[in-house]
Coordinates of C-alpha atoms and ligand atoms in Angstrom, one line a residue:
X1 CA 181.9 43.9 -31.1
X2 CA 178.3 43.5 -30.7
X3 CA 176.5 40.6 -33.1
X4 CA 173.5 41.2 -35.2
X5 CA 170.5 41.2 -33.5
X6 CA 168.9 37.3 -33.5
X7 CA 166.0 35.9 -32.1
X8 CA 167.0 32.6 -30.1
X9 CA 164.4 29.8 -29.3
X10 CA 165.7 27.0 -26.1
X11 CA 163.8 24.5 -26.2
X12 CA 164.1 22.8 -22.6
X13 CA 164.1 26.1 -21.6
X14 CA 163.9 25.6 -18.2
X15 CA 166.3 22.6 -17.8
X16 CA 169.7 22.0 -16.2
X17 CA 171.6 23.2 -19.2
X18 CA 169.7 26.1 -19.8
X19 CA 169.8 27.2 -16.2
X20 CA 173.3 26.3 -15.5
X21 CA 174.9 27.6 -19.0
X22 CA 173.1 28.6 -21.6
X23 CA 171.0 31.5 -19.6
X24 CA 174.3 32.8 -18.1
X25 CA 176.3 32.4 -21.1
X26 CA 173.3 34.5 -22.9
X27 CA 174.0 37.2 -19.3
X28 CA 177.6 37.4 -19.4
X29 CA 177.5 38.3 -23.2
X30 CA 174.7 40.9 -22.7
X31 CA 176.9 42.5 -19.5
X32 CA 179.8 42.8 -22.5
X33 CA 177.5 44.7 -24.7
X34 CA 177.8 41.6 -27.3
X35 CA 174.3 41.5 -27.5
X36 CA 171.9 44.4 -28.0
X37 CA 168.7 45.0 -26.8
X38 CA 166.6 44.2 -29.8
X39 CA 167.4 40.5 -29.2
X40 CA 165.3 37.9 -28.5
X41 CA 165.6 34.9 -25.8
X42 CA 162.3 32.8 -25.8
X43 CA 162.5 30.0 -23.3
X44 CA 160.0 26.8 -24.3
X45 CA 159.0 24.2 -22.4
X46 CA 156.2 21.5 -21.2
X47 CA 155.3 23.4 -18.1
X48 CA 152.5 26.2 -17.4
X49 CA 154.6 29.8 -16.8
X50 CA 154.2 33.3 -17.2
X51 CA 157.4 35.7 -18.5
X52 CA 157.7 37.0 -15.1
X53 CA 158.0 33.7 -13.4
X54 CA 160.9 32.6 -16.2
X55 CA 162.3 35.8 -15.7
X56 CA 162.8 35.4 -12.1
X57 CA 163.9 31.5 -13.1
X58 CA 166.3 33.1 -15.4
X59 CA 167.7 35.6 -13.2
X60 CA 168.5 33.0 -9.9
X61 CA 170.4 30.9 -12.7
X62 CA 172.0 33.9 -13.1
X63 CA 173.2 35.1 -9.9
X64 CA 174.6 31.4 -9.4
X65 CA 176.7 32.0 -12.0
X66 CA 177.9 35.6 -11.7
X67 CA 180.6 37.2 -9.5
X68 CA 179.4 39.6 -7.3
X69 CA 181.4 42.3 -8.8
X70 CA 180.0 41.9 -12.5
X71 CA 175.9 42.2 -11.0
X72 CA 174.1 44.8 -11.0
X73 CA 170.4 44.7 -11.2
X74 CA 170.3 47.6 -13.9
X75 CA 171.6 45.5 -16.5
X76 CA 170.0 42.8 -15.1
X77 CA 166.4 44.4 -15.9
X78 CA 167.3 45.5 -19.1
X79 CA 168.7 41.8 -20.0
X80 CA 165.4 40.3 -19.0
X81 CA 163.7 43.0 -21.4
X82 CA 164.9 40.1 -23.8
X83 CA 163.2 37.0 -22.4
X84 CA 160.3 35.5 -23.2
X85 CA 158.4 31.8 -22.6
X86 CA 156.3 29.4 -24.5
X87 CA 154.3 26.7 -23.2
X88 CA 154.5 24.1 -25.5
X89 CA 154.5 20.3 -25.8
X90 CA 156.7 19.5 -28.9
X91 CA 154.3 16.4 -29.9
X92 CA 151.5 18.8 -30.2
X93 CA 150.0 19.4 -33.6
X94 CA 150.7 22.3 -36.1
X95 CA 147.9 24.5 -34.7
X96 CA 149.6 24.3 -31.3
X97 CA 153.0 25.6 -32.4
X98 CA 151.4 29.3 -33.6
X99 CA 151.9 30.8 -30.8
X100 CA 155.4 30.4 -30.7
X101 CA 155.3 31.3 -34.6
X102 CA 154.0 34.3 -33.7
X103 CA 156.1 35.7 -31.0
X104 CA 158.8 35.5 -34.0
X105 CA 159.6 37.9 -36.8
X106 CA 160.9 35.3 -39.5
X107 CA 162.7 37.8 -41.4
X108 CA 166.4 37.8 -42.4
X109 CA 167.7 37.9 -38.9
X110 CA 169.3 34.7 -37.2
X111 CA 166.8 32.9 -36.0
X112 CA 168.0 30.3 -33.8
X113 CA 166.3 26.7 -32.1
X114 CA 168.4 25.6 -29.7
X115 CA 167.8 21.8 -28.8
X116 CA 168.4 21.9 -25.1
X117 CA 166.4 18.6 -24.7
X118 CA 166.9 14.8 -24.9
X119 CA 168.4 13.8 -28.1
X120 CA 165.9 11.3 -28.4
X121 CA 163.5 14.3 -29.5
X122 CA 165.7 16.5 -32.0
X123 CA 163.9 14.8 -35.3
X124 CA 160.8 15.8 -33.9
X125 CA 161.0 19.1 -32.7
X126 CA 162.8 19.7 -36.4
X127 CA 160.3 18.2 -38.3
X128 CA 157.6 19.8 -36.3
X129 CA 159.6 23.2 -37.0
X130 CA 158.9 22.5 -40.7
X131 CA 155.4 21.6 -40.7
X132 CA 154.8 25.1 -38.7
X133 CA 156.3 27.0 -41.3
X134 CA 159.5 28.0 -39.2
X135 CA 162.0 27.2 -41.3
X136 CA 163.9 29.6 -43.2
X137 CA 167.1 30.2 -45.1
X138 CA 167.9 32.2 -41.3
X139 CA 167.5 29.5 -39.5
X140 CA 170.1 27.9 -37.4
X141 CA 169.7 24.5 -35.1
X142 CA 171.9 23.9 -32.4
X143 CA 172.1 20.3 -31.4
X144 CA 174.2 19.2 -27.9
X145 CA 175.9 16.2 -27.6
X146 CA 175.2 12.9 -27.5
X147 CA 174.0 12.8 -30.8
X148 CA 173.2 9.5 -30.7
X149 CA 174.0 6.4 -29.0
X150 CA 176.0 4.5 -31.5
X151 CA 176.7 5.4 -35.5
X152 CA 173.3 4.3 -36.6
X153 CA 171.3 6.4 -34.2
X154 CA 173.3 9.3 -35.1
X155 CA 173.1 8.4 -38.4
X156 CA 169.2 8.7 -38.0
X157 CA 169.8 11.8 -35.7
X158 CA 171.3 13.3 -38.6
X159 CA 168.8 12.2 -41.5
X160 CA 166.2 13.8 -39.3
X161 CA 167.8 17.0 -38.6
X162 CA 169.6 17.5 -42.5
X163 CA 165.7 16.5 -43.7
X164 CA 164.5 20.2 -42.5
X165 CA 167.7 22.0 -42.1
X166 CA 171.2 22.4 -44.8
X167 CA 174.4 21.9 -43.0
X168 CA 175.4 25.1 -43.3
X169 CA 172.4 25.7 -40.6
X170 CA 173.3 23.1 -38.1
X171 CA 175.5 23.5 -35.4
X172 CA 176.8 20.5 -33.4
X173 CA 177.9 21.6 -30.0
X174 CA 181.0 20.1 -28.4
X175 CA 181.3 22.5 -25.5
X176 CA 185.3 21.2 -25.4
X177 CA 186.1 23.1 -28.4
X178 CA 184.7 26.9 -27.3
X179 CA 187.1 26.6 -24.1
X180 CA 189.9 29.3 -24.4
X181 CA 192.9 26.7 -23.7
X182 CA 191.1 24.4 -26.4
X183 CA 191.4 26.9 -29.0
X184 CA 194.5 28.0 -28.3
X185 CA 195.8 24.4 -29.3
X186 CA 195.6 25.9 -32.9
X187 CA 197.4 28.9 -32.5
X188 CA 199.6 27.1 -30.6
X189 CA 200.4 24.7 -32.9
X190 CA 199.9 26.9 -36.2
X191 CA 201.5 30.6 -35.4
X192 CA 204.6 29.1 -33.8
X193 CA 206.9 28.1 -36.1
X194 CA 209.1 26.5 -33.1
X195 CA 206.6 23.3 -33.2
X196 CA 205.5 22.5 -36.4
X197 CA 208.8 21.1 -38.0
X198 CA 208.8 18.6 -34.6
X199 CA 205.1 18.0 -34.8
X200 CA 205.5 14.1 -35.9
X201 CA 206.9 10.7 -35.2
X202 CA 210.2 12.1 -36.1
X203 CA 210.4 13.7 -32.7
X204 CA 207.7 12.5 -30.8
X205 CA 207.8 9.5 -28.5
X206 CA 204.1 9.5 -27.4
X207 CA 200.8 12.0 -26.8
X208 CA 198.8 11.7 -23.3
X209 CA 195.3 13.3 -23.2
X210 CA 194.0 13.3 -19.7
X211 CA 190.4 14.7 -18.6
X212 CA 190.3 14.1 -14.8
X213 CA 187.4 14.7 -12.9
X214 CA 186.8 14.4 -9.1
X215 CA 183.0 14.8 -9.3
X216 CA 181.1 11.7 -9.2
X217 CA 177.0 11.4 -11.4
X218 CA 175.9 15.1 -9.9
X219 CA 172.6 14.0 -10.4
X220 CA 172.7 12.1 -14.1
X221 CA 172.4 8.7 -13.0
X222 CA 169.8 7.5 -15.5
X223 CA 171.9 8.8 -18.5
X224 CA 175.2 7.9 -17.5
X225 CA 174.7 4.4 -16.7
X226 CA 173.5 3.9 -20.2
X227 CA 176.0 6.1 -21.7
X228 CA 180.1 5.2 -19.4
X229 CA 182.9 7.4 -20.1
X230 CA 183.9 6.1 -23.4
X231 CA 180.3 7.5 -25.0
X232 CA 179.7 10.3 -22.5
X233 CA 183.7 12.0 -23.1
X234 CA 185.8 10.1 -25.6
X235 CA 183.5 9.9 -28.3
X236 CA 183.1 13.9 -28.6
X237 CA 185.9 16.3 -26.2
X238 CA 188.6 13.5 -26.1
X239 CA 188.5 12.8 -29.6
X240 CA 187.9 16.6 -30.7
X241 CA 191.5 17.3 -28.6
X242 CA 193.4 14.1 -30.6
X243 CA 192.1 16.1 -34.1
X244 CA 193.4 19.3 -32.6
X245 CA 196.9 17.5 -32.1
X246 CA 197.1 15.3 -34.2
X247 CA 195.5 17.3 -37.5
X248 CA 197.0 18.5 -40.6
X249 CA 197.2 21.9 -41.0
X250 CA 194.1 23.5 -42.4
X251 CA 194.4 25.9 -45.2
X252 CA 192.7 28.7 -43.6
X253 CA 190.6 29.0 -40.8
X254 CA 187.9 28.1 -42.6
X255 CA 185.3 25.7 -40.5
X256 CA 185.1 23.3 -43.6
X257 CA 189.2 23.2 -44.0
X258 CA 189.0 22.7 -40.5
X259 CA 186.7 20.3 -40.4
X260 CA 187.9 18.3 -43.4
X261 CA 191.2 18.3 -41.0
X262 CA 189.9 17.1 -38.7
X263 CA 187.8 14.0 -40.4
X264 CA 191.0 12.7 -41.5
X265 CA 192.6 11.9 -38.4
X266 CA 189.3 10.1 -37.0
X267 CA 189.6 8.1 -40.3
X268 CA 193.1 7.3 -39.7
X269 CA 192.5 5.7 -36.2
X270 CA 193.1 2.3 -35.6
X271 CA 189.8 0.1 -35.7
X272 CA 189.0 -2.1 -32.7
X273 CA 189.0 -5.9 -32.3
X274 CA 188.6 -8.0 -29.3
X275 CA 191.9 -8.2 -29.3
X276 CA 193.2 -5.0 -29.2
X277 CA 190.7 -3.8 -26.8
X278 CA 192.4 -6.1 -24.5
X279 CA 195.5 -5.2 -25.2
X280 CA 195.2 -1.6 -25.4
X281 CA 192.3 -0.2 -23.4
X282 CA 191.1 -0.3 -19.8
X283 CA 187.4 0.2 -18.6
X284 CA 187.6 1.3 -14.8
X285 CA 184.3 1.8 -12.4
X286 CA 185.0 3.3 -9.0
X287 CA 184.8 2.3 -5.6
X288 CA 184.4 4.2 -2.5
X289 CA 187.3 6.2 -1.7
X290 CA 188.1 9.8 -0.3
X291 CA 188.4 12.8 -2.6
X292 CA 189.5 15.4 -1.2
X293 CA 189.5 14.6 1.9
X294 CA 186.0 13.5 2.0
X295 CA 184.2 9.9 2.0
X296 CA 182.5 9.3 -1.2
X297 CA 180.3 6.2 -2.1
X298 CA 181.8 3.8 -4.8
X299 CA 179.3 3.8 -8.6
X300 CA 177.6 1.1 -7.9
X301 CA 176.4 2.5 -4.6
X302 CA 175.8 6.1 -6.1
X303 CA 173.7 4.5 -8.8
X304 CA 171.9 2.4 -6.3
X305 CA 172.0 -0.6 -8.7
X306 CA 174.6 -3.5 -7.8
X307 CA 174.8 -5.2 -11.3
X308 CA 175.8 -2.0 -13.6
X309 CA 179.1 -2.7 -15.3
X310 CA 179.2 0.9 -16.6
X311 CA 182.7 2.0 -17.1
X312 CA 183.4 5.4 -15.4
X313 CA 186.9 5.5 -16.3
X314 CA 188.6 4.5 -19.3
X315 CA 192.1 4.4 -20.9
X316 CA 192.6 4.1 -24.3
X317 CA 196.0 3.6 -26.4
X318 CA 195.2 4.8 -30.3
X319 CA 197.0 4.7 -33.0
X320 CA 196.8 7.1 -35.7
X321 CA 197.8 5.1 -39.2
X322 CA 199.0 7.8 -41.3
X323 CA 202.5 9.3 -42.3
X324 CA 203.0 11.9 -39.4
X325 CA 202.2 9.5 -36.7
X326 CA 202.6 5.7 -37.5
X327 CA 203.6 4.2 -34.6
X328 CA 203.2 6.8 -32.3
X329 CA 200.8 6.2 -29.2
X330 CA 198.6 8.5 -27.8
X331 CA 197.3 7.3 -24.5
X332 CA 194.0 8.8 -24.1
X333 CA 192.3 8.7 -20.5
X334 CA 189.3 9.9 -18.6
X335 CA 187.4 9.1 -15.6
X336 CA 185.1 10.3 -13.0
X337 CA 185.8 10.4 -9.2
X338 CA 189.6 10.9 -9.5
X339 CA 192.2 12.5 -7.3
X340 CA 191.8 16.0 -9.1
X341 CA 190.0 17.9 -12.1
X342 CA 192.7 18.2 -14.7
X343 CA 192.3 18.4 -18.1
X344 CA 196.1 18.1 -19.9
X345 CA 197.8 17.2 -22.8
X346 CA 201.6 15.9 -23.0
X347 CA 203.1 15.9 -25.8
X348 CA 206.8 14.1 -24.8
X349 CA 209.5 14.3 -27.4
X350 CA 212.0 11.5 -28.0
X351 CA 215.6 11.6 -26.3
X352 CA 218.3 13.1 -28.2
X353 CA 219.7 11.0 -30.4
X354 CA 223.1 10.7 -28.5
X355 CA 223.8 12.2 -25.4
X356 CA 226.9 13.5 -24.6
X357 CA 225.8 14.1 -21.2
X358 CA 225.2 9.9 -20.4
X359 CA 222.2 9.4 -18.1
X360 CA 222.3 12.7 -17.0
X361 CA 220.4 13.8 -20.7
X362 CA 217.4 11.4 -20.2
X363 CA 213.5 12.7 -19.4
X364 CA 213.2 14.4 -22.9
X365 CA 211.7 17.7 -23.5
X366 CA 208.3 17.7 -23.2
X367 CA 205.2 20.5 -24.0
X368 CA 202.9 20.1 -21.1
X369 CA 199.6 22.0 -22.2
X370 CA 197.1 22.6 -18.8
X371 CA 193.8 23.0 -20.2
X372 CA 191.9 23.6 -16.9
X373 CA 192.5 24.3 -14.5
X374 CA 195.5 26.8 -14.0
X375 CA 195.7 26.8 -17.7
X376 CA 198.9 27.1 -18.8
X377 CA 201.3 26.1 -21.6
X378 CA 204.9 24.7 -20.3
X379 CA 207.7 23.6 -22.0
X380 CA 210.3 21.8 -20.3
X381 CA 213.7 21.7 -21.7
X382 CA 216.9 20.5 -19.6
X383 CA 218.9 23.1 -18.0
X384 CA 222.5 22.6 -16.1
X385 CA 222.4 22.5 -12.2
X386 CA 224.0 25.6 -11.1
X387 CA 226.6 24.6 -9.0
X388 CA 231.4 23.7 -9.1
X389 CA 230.2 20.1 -8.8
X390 CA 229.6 17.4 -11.9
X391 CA 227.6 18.5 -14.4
X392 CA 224.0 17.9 -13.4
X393 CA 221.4 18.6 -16.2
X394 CA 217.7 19.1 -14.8
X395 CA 214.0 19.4 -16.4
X396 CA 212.7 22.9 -15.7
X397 CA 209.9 24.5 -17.5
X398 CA 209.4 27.6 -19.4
X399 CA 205.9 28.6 -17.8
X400 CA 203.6 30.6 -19.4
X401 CA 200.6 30.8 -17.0
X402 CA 197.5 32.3 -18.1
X403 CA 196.5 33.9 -14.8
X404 CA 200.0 35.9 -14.8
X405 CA 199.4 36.8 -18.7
X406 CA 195.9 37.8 -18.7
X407 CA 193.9 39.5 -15.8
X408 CA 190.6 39.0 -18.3
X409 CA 187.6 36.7 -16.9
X410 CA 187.8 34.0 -19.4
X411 CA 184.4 33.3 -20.9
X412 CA 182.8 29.9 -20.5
X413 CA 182.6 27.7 -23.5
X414 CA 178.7 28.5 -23.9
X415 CA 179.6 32.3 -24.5
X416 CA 182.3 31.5 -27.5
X417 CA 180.0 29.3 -28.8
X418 CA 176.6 31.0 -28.7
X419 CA 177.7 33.7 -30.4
X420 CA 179.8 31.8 -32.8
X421 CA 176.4 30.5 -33.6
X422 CA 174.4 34.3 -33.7
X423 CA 177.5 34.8 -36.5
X424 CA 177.0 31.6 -38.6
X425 CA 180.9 30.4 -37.6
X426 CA 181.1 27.2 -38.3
X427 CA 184.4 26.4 -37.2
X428 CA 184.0 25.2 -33.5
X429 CA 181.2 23.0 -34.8
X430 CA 181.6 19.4 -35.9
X431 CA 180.0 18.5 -39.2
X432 CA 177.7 15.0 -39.6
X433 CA 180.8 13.1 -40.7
X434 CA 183.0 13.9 -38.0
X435 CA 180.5 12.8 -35.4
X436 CA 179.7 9.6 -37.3
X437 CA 183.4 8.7 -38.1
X438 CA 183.9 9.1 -34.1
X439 CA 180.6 7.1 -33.6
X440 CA 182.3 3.9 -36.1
X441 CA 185.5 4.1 -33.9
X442 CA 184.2 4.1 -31.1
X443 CA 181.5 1.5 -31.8
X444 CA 183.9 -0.8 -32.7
X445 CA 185.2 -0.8 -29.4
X446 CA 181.9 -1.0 -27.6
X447 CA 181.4 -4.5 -29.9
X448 CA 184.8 -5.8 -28.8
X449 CA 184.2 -4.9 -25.2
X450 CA 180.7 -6.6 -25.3
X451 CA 182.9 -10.0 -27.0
X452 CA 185.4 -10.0 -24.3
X453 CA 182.9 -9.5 -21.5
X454 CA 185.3 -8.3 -18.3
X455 CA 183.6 -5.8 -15.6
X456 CA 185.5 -3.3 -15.5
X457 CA 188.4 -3.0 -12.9
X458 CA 187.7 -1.2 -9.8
X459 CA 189.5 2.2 -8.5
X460 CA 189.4 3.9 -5.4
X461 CA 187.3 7.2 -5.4
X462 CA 190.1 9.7 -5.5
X463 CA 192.8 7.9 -7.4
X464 CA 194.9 7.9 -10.7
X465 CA 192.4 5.6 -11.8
X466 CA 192.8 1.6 -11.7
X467 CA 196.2 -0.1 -11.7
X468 CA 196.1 -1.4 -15.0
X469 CA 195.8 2.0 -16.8
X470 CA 199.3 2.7 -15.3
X471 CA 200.3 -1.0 -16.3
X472 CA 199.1 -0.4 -20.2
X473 CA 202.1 2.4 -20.2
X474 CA 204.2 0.7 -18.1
X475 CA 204.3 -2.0 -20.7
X476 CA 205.6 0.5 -22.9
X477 CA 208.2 1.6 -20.5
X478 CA 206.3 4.3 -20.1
X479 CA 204.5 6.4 -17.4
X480 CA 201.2 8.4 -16.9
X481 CA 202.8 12.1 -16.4
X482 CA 202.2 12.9 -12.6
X483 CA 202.1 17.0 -13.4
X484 CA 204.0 19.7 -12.4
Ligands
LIG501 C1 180.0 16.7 -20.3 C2 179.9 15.3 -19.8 O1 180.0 16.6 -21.7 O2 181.3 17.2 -20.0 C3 180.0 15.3 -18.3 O3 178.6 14.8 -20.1 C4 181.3 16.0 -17.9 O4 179.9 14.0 -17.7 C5 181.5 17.3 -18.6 O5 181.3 16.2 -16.5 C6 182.9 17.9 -18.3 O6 183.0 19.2 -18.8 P1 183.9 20.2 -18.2 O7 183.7 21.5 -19.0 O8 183.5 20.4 -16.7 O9 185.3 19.7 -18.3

């Protein structure tokens, strides 16, 4: 179903994001007749360039990023009918932003700024939006992550953005939650009525969250190594997944009921103190290793700065103090450089509560859920051993694999997202206090980590991450799921 024609504003229009998602996002949408030719796509940025130069910017972004078989350069030329560019340097006075003004039509349709750039500049290019008269009850602002580097600069983050723009008009991006297996978490969880009634401490021994990557800094250096993996991923995906487990069931789909949902399990997470960020977390760095097969540099040689103690891996077991799930770890990881992309949660049950079957009954059900790659959703339940012999019970899984369901391309986040935006959905959005309750949690750990002062323990490039993250289950009598 197409969306209402909207006029959309990037600014860092010709950045890494905008090349590598946004533009092709914008494409892929246009190629399913979601957007319609009265649209509007205006690229701004610091440099000097004509239409036809971001045009032709626009459309090599493109190509990367689309399969052979969906180009053609027909709808190609009729999707750059919809781009523009701006020259503009953001801290240039009113008189300088009226060209930009002009090329808009400020009427009822969605008008919508898209803050491609460094965070550090959102307040600005908001305010400066207001003082050139750009503001309007169709506005929308789209802010990407980090907001902020810590609760009180995304506290100001905010102040600066809800100063020009309602809430109702601002829309955080957290790229996790417009992924198809992402959202499928709620459907999952709330149009089954299998899980719901096991959904608790009741019948759940633990949760793991894993988001493996094998890439190393790709570039991002100078953020990263002021930003680690707690900031760059558990602060906004990791913690966005937990909510999706671990909330209450929202009223309706509704983004506030979501939302509110949401809010309450970050609020329910156990605080930090030195001394349970001793006990219960690990901060990993890298060293030089193989993945896949090939050499890779350690972080400290990939940075090119011996000193860093930036954490590129991190493990995490949080508590969420409330009545479905006192007690009941979930052992959150993530780390760069590891032996394989995967992004899954595990959601193991307990043990029956007496099996009839002696040792035979143990490795408890579990709901494996793949979120990428080979996204998949797989239950395993225990199943007898064919065979005369003794009676052998085995953990198989019921697979449902989403390339043998669906033949569809699945869109990238960006697509979900940006026209989730064009609509006014809130839902996949998080509101100021879910971001700042994240920011307090997570704070509290940075402090405790800064009081306990440990470098962080070394991995190899293209490993499970460092020995004590397996050690902080292993305690538990537990183990890091190895997949299936
Ligand atoms: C980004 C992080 O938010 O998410 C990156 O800044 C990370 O460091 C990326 O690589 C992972 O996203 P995805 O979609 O590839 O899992």
């Amino acid at each position: 179903i197409p969306v209402e024609p909207f006029e959309l504003v990037i600014f860092g229009g010709t950045g890494d994001l905008t090349r590598r998602k946004l533009l092709p996002a914008l494409f892929h949408r246009y190629l399913d007749d979601q957007i319609t030719d009265d649209s509007r796509i205006i690229g701004c940025a610091r440099s000097e360039m004509s239409r036809e130069a971001y045009a032709e910017m626009a459309r090599e972004a493109c190509i990367a990023a689309t399969s052979d078989s969906d180009w053609t350069d027909d709808a190609w030329d009729s999707f750059a009918k919809l781009l523009d560019y701006q020259q503009l340097d953001i801290s240039a006075p009113k008189k300088e932003w009226k060209p930009l003004r002009s090329k808009l039509s400020l009427d009822d349709r969605a008008c919508i700024y898209y803050l491609a750039t460094a965070p550090a500049l959102y307040v600005q290019i908001c305010a400066s939006l207001k003082k050139a008269e750009m503001v309007t009850s169709a506005s929308r602002v789209v802010l990407e992550k980090p907001i902020g580097r810590d609760f009180d600069s995304a506290a100001k983050i905010n102040d600066g953005v809800c100063a020009v723009f309602d809430e109702s008009q601002i829309f955080r991006i957290d790229h996790y939650l417009g992924k198809e297996t992402v959202q499928n978490l709620m459907v999952l969880r709330f149009s089954n009525t299998l899980f719901e009634p096991v959904w608790s401490r009741h019948h759940i021994d633990h949760v793991q969250i894993t988001v493996a990557e094998n890439l190393g800094l790709e570039g991002r250096a100078g953020y990263y190594d002021k930003s680690g993996a707690l900031r760059d991923m558990v602060q906004n995906h990791i913690l966005q997944l937990l909510c999706l487990i671990a909330m209450e069931p929202p009223n309706s789909m509704d983004a506030d009921e979501i939302r509110t949902e949401k809010i309450k399990v970050l609020r329910a997470l156990v605080r930090f103190d030195e001394e349970r960020a001793r006990t219960h977390t690990v901060r990993g760095q890298y060293a030089e290793g193989l993945v896949n097969g090939t050499p890779v540099p350690g972080y400290l040689d990939d940075l090119g700065e011996p000193n860093s103690s930036t954490e590129t891996f991190v493990a995490i077991k949080a508590e969420i103090d409330n009545w479905r799930w006192a007690g009941i770890p979930f052992y959150l990881r993530t780390g760069k450089r590891m032996k394989r992309r995967t992004s899954e949660i595990v959601i193991q049950f307990k043990n029956v509560a007496h099996s009839i079957f002696g040792s035979n009954g143990e490795d408890a059900n579990k709901l494996v859920i793949k979120l990428q790659p080979d996204e998949a959703v797989r239950l395993f339940l225990h199943i007898k051993e064919p065979g005369p012999g003794g009676l052998r019970i085995k953990s198989l899984p019921l697979n449902l694999s989403y390339a043998e369901n669906f033949t569809v391309r699945y869109p990238d986040a960006y697509e979900r997202l940006l026209m989730d935006v064009v609509r006014g959905n809130l839902a996949l959005f998080m509101r100021r206090d879910e971001v700042e309750a994240a920011w307090r949690w997570v704070d509290d750990l940075i402090a405790a980590w800064e009081g306990v002062d440990k470098k962080p323990d070394d991995y190899t490039a293209g490993s499970d991450g460092p020995v004590s993250s397996a050690m902080l289950l292993d305690r538990d009598g537990r183990s890091w799921w190895q997949g299936q």
